[in-house]
Coordinates of C-alpha atoms in Angstrom, one line a residue:
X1 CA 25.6 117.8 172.3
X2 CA 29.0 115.9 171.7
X3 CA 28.4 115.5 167.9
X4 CA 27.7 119.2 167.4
X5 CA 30.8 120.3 168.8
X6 CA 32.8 117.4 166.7
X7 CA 33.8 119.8 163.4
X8 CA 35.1 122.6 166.1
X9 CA 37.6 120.4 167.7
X10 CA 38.7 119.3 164.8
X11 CA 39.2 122.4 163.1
X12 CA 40.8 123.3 166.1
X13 CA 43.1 120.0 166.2
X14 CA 44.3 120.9 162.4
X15 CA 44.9 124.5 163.2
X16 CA 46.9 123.2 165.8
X17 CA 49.5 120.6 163.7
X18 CA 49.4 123.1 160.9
X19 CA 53.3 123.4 160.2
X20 CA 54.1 127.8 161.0
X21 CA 56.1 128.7 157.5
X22 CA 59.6 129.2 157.8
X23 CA 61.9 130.9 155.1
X24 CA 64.3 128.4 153.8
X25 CA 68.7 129.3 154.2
X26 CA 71.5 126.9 153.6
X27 CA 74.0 127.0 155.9
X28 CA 77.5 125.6 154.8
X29 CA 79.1 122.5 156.8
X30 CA 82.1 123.4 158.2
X31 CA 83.2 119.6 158.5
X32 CA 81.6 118.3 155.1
X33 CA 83.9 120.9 153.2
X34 CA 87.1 119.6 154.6
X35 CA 86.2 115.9 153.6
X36 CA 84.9 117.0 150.2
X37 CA 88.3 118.8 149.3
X38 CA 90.4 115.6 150.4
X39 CA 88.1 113.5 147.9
X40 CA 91.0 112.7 144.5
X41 CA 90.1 113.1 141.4
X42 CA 89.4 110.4 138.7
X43 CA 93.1 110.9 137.3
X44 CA 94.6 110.4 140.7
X45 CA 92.3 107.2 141.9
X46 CA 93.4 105.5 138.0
X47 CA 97.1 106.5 139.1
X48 CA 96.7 104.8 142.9
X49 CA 95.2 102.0 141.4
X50 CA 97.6 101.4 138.4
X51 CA 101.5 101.4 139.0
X52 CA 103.7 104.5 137.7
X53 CA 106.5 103.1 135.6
X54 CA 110.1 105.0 136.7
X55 CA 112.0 106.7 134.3
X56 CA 114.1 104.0 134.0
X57 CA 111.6 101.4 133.3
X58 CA 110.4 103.8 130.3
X59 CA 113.5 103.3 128.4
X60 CA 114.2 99.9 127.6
X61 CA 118.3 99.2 127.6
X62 CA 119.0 99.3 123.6
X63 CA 120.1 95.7 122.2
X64 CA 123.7 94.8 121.4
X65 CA 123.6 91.1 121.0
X66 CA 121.5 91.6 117.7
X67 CA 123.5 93.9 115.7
X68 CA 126.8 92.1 116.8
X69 CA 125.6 88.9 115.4
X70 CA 124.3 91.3 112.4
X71 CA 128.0 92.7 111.8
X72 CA 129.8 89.2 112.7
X73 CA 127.8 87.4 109.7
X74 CA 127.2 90.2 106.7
X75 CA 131.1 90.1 107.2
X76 CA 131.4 86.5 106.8
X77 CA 129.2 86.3 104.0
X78 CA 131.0 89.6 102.7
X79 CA 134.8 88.2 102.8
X80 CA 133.3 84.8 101.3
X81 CA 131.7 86.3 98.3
X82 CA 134.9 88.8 97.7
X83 CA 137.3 85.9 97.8
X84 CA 135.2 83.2 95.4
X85 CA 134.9 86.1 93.2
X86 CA 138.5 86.8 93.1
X87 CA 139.6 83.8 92.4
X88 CA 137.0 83.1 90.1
X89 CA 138.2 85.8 88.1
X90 CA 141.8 84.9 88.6
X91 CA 141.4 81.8 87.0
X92 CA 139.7 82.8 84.0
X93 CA 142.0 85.7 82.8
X94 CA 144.7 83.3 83.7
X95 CA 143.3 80.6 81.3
X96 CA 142.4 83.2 78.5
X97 CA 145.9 85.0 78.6
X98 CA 147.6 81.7 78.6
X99 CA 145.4 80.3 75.7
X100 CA 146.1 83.4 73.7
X101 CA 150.0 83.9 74.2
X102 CA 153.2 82.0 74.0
X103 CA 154.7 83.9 76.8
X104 CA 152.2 82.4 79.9
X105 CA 152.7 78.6 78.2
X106 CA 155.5 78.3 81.1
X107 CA 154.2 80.8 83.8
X108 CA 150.8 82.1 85.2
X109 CA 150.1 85.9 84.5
X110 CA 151.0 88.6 87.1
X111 CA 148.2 91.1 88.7
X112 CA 149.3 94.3 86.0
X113 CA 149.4 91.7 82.9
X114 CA 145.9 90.4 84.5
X115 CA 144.8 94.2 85.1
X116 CA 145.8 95.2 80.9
X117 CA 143.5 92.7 79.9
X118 CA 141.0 93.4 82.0
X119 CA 141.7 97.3 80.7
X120 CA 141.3 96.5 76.8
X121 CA 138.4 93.8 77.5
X122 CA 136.5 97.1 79.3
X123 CA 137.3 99.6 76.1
X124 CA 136.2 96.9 74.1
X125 CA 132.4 96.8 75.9
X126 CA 132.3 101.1 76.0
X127 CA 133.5 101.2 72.2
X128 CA 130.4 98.9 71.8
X129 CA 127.9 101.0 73.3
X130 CA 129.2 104.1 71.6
X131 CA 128.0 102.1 68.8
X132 CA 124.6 101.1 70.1
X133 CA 124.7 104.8 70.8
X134 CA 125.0 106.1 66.8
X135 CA 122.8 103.2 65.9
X136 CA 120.0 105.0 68.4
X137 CA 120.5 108.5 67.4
X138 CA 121.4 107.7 63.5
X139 CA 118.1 110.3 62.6
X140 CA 118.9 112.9 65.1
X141 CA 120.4 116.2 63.6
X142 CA 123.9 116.3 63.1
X143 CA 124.9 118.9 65.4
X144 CA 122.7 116.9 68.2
X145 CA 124.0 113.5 67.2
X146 CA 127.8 115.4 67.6
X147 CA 126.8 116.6 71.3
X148 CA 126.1 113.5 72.4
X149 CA 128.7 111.4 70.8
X150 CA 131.1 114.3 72.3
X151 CA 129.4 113.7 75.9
X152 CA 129.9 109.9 76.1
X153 CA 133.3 110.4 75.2
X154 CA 134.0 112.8 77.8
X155 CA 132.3 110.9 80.3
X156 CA 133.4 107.2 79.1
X157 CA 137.2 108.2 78.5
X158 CA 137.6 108.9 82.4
X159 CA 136.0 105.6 83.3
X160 CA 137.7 104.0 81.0
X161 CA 141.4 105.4 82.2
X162 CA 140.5 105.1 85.7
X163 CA 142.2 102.6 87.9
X164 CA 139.6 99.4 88.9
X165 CA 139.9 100.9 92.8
X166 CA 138.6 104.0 91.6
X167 CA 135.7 103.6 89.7
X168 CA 134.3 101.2 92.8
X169 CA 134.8 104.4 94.8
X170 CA 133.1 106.3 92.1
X171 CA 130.1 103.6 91.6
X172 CA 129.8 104.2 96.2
X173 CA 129.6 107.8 95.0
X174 CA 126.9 107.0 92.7
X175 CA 124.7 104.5 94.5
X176 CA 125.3 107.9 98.2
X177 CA 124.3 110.7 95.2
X178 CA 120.9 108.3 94.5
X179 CA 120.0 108.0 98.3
X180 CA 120.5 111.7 98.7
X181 CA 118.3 112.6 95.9
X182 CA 115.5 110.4 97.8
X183 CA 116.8 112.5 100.8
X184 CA 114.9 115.7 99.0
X185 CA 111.4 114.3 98.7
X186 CA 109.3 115.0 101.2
X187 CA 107.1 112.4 101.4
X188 CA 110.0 109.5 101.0
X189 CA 111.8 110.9 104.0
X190 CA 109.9 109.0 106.8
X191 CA 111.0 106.1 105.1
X192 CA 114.1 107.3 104.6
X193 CA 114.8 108.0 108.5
X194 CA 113.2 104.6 109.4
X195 CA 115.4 102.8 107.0
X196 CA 118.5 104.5 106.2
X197 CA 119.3 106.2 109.7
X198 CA 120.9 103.9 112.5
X199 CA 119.1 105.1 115.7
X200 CA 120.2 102.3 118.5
X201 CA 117.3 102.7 119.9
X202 CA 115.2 101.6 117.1
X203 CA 116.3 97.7 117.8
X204 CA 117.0 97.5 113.9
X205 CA 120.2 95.9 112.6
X206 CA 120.1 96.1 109.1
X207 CA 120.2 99.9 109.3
X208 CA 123.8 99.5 109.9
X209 CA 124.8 99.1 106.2
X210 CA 122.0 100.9 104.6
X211 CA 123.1 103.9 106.7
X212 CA 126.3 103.7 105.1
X213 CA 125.3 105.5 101.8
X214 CA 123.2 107.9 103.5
X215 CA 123.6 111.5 103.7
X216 CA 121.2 114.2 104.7
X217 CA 123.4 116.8 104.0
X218 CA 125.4 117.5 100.0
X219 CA 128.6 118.2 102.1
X220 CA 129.1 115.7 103.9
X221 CA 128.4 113.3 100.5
X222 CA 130.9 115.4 98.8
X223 CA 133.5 115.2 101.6
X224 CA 133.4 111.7 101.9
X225 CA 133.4 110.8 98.9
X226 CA 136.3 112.7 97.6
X227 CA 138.3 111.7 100.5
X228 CA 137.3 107.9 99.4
X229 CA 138.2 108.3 96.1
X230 CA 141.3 109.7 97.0
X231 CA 143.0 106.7 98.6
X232 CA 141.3 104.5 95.8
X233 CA 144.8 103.4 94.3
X234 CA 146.4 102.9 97.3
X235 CA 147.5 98.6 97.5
X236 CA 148.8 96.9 100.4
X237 CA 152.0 95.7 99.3
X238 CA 151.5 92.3 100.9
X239 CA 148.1 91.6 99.4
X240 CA 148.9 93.0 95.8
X241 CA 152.5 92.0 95.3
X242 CA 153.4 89.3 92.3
X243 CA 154.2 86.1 94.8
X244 CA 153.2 86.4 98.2
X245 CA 153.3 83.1 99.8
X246 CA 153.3 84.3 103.4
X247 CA 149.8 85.1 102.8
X248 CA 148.2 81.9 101.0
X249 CA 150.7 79.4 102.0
X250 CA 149.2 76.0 99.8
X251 CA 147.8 78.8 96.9
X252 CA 150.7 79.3 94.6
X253 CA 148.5 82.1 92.3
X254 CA 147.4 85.4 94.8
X255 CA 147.0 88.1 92.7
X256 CA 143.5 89.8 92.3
X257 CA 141.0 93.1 90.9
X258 CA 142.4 95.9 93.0
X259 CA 138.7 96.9 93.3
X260 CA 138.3 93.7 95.4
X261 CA 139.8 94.3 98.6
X262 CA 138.8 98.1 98.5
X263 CA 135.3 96.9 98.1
X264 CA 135.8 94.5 101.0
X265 CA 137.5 97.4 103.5
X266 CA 134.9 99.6 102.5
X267 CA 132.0 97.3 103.1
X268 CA 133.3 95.7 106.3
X269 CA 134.8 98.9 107.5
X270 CA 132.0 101.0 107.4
X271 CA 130.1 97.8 109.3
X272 CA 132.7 97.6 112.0
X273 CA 132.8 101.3 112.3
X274 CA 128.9 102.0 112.5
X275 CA 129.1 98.5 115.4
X276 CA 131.4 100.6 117.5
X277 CA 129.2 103.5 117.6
X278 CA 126.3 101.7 118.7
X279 CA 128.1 100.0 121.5
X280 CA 129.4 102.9 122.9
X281 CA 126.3 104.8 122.9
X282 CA 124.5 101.6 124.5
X283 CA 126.5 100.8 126.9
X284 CA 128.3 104.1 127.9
X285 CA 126.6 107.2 127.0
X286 CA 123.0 106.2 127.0
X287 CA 123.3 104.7 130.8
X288 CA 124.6 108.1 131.9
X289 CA 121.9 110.2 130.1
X290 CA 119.4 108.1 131.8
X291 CA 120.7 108.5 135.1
X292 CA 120.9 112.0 135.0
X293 CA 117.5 112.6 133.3
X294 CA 115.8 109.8 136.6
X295 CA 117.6 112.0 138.7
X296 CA 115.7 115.4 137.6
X297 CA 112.6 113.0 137.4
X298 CA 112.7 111.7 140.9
X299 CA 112.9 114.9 142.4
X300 CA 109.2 115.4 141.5
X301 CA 106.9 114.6 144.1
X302 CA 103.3 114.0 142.6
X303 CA 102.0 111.4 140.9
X304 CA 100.8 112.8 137.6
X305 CA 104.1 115.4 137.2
X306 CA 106.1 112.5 138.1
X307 CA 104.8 110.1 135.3
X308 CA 104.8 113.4 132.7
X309 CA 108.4 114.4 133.8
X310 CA 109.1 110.1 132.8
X311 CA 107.7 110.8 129.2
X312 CA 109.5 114.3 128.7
X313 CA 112.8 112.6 129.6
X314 CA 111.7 109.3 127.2
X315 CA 111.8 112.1 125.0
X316 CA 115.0 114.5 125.3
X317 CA 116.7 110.8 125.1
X318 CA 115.3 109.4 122.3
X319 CA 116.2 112.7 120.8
X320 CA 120.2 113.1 122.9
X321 CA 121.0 109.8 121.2
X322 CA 122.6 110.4 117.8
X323 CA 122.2 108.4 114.6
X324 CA 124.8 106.9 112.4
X325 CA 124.8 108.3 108.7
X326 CA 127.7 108.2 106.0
X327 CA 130.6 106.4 105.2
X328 CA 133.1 107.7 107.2
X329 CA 134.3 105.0 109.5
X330 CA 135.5 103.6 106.6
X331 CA 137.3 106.3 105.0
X332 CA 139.3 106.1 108.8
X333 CA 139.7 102.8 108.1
X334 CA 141.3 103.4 104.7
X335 CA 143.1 106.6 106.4
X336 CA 144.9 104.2 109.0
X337 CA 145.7 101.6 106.7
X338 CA 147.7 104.1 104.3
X339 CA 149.2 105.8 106.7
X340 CA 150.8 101.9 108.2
X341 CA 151.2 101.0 104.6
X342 CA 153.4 103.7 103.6
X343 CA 154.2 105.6 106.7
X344 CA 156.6 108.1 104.6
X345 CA 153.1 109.3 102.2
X346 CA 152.8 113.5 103.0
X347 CA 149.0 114.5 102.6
X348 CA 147.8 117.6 100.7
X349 CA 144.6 119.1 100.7
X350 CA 143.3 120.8 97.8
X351 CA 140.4 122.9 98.6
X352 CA 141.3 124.3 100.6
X353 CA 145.3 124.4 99.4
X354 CA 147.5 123.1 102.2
X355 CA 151.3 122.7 102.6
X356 CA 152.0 119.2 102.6
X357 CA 151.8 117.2 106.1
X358 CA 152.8 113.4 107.3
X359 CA 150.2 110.9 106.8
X360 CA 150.8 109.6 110.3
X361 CA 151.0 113.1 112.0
X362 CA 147.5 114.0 109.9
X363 CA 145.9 110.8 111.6
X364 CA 147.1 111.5 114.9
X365 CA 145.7 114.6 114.6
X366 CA 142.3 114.1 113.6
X367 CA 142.0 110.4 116.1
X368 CA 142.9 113.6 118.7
X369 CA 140.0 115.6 117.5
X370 CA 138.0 112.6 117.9
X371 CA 139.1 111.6 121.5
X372 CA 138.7 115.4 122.7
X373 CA 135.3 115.1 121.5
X374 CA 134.1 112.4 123.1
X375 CA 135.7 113.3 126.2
X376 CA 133.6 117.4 125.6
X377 CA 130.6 115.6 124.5
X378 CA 130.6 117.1 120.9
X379 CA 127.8 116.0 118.7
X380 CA 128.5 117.9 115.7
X381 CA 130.2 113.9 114.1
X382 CA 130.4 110.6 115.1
X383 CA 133.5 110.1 117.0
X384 CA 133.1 106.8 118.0
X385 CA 132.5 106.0 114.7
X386 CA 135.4 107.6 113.7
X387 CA 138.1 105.7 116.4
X388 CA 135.8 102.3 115.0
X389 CA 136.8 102.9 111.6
X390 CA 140.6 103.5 112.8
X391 CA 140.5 100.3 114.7
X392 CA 139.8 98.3 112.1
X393 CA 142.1 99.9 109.9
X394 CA 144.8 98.7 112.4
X395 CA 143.3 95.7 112.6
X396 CA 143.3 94.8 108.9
X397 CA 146.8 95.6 108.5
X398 CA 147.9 93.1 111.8
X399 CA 146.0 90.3 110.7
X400 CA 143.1 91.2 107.7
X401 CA 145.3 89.9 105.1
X402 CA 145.7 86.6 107.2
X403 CA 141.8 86.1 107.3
X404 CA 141.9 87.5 103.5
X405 CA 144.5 84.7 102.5
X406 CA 142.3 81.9 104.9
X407 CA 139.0 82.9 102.6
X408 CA 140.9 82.3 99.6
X409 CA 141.7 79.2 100.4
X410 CA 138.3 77.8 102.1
X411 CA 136.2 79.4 99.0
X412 CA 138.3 77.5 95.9
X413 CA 135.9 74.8 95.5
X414 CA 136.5 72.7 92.8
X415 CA 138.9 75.1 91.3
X416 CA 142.7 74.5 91.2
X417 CA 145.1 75.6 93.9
X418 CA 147.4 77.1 90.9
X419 CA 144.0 79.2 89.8
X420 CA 144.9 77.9 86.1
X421 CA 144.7 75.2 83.7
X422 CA 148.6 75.0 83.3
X423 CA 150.4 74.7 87.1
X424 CA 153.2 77.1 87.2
X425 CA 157.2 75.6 86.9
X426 CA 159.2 75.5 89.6

């Protein structure tokens, strides 16, 4: 019957579509590999998408229009300040020497008459600390109290004898030894690079006079500032002599503290000097290290060793570019304007003990040194700094004591044009 034969055909229909086992083996697709080793990686899809700066766009050009204006006006403000104060003081040791003596009744003091006063006023003030001084150390044993008595003598009576130029050169020394002492601490010297180092690629400006008392290494203080010292009593004839009406036509009383116009060279100087340096490494050497380095970086041909070679380069500049430290643009400065002063000076140095040499052959010499090291690419000192410091010096004696004389004038204020209570006679 059909219904009794039903469950036969069925078990014969499922035996039938029953799936025959099969043992399971991957086999590799030749054409999916080849697209699955062209697919980038994350780093390369973010550097397609994003745009790879060029060597040259990783270094931004250093500034110059900053630290000009920076120079131009700390020198402005420096010459004003020097010039009120010398005739500030001009006119009041002028009024107390002619209020205390017959002989400037008719006349107004000279500089050297100006200078004794100025001497005996200043052993007047250390006699009265060596008193303050016994006063302190009245209950101290006597051999102690003698010690220290002897050792403020010893180090007053120096001082005290010293010409006005040098103890300013002595007072730099002190204020250079202070920063190098905060030179030795480690953890003041990230401080000390970010604020007393000129790096022109930092965009700071201020850097360029805090740099000038700043010295890494006890040498290089000591150098410069025995070299410093040494031409502290050198005058320029024209700006120190007794009537000099060339300089200050309509100001009939000139003179003034030798310290003064050393302090101004100094200061202004080391400006001019540290300037000079940072144009010349912004606008001449740093273009050429970056062209050479975009060269070696363009030769690279992927993406990411192309963008690693940008910030190795970013790099080796940052670190090819040297910083300004020290005063010794204006110790050139000071060196050039000696050596046009008194052309006929002969130099000596004493450690080491050298025969004696023309000033003007001795700066030839080193401004050679200087050139030939700029043109060899020496980094061991800062040529540029060096021919900066020599530039102004040449500048200052052409026309300095011009603009010296034009302060003067513009800064008297209310005071008189004589610079004393009692005009001087015809």
């Amino acid at each position: 019957m059909p219904w009794t034969s039903l469950p036969y055909s069925i078990r014969c229909l499922r035996s039938s579509v029953r799936p025959t086992p099969r043992s399971f083996s991957f086999t590799p697709n030749q054409r999916l590999a080849h697209y699955a080793s062209h697919i980038p990686s994350f780093r390369e899809q973010v550097a397609r998408t994003s745009e790879v700066k060029s060597f040259s766009k990783e270094l931004s050009r250093p500034s110059v229009r900053n630290q000009v204006l920076f120079v131009v006006g700390t020198t402005v403000v420096v010459y004003c300040v020097a010039a009120r104060w010398t005739n500030t003081d001009t006119f009041y040791w002028s009024n107390v020497l002619q209020t205390t003596g017959s002989a400037w009744q008719t006349r107004p003091p000279s500089n050297d008459e100006m200078r004794r006063a100025r001497y005996f006023q200043y052993g007047k003030v250390l006699q009265t600390r060596l008193a303050l001084v016994k006063d302190a150390i009245d209950e101290w044993p006597q051999t102690l109290r003698a010690m220290v008595i002897w050792s403020y003598i010893q180090v007053a009576q120096p001082i005290l004898d010293a010409s006005e130029g040098r103890r300013m050169c002595w007072a730099i020394g002190a204020v250079n030894t202070l920063v190098w002492l905060a030179w030795q601490f480690p953890r003041l010297q990230p401080a000390m690079a970010r604020h007393f180092v000129h790096s022109p690629l930092s965009g700071r400006s201020y850097t360029l006079f805090t740099s000038m008392f700043s010295h890494r290494n006890i040498f290089h203080l000591l150098a410069t500032s025995m070299v410093l010292s040494s031409f502290a009593n050198v005058r320029d004839p024209r700006v120190h002599s007794e009537v000099a009406p060339f300089i200050v036509p309509r100001l009939r009383h000139v003179p003034c503290p030798s310290c003064i116009p050393l302090t101004l060279t100094t200061a202004t100087a080391g400006l001019f000097s540290g300037l000079t340096s940072h144009i010349a490494i912004s606008r001449i050497t740093f273009p050429r290290l970056v062209s050479r380095l975009s060269a070696s970086a363009r030769a690279t041909t992927s993406v990411t060793a192309s963008s690693t070679a940008a910030s190795t380069s970013a790099a080796a500049t940052s670190a090819a570019v040297r910083s300004s430290q020290g005063v010794t643009g204006a110790v050139y400065a000071a060196f050039t304007l000696t050596a046009l002063a008194y052309p006929d000076t002969e130099l000596a140095m004493a450690i080491p003990p050298t025969f004696p040499i023309p000033i003007q052959g001795a700066l030839g010499a080193a401004l050679a040194v200087d050139v030939l090291g700029i043109w060899r690419g020496w980094r061991r000192f800062n040529h540029w700094a060096h021919l900066g410091g020599a530039a102004y010096g040449a500048w200052y004696w052409a026309w300095g004591y011009k603009m010296w004389g034009a302060f003067r004038e513009g800064t008297l204020g209310s005071l008189p044009r004589e610079l004393s209570n009692r005009p001087a006679q015809a």
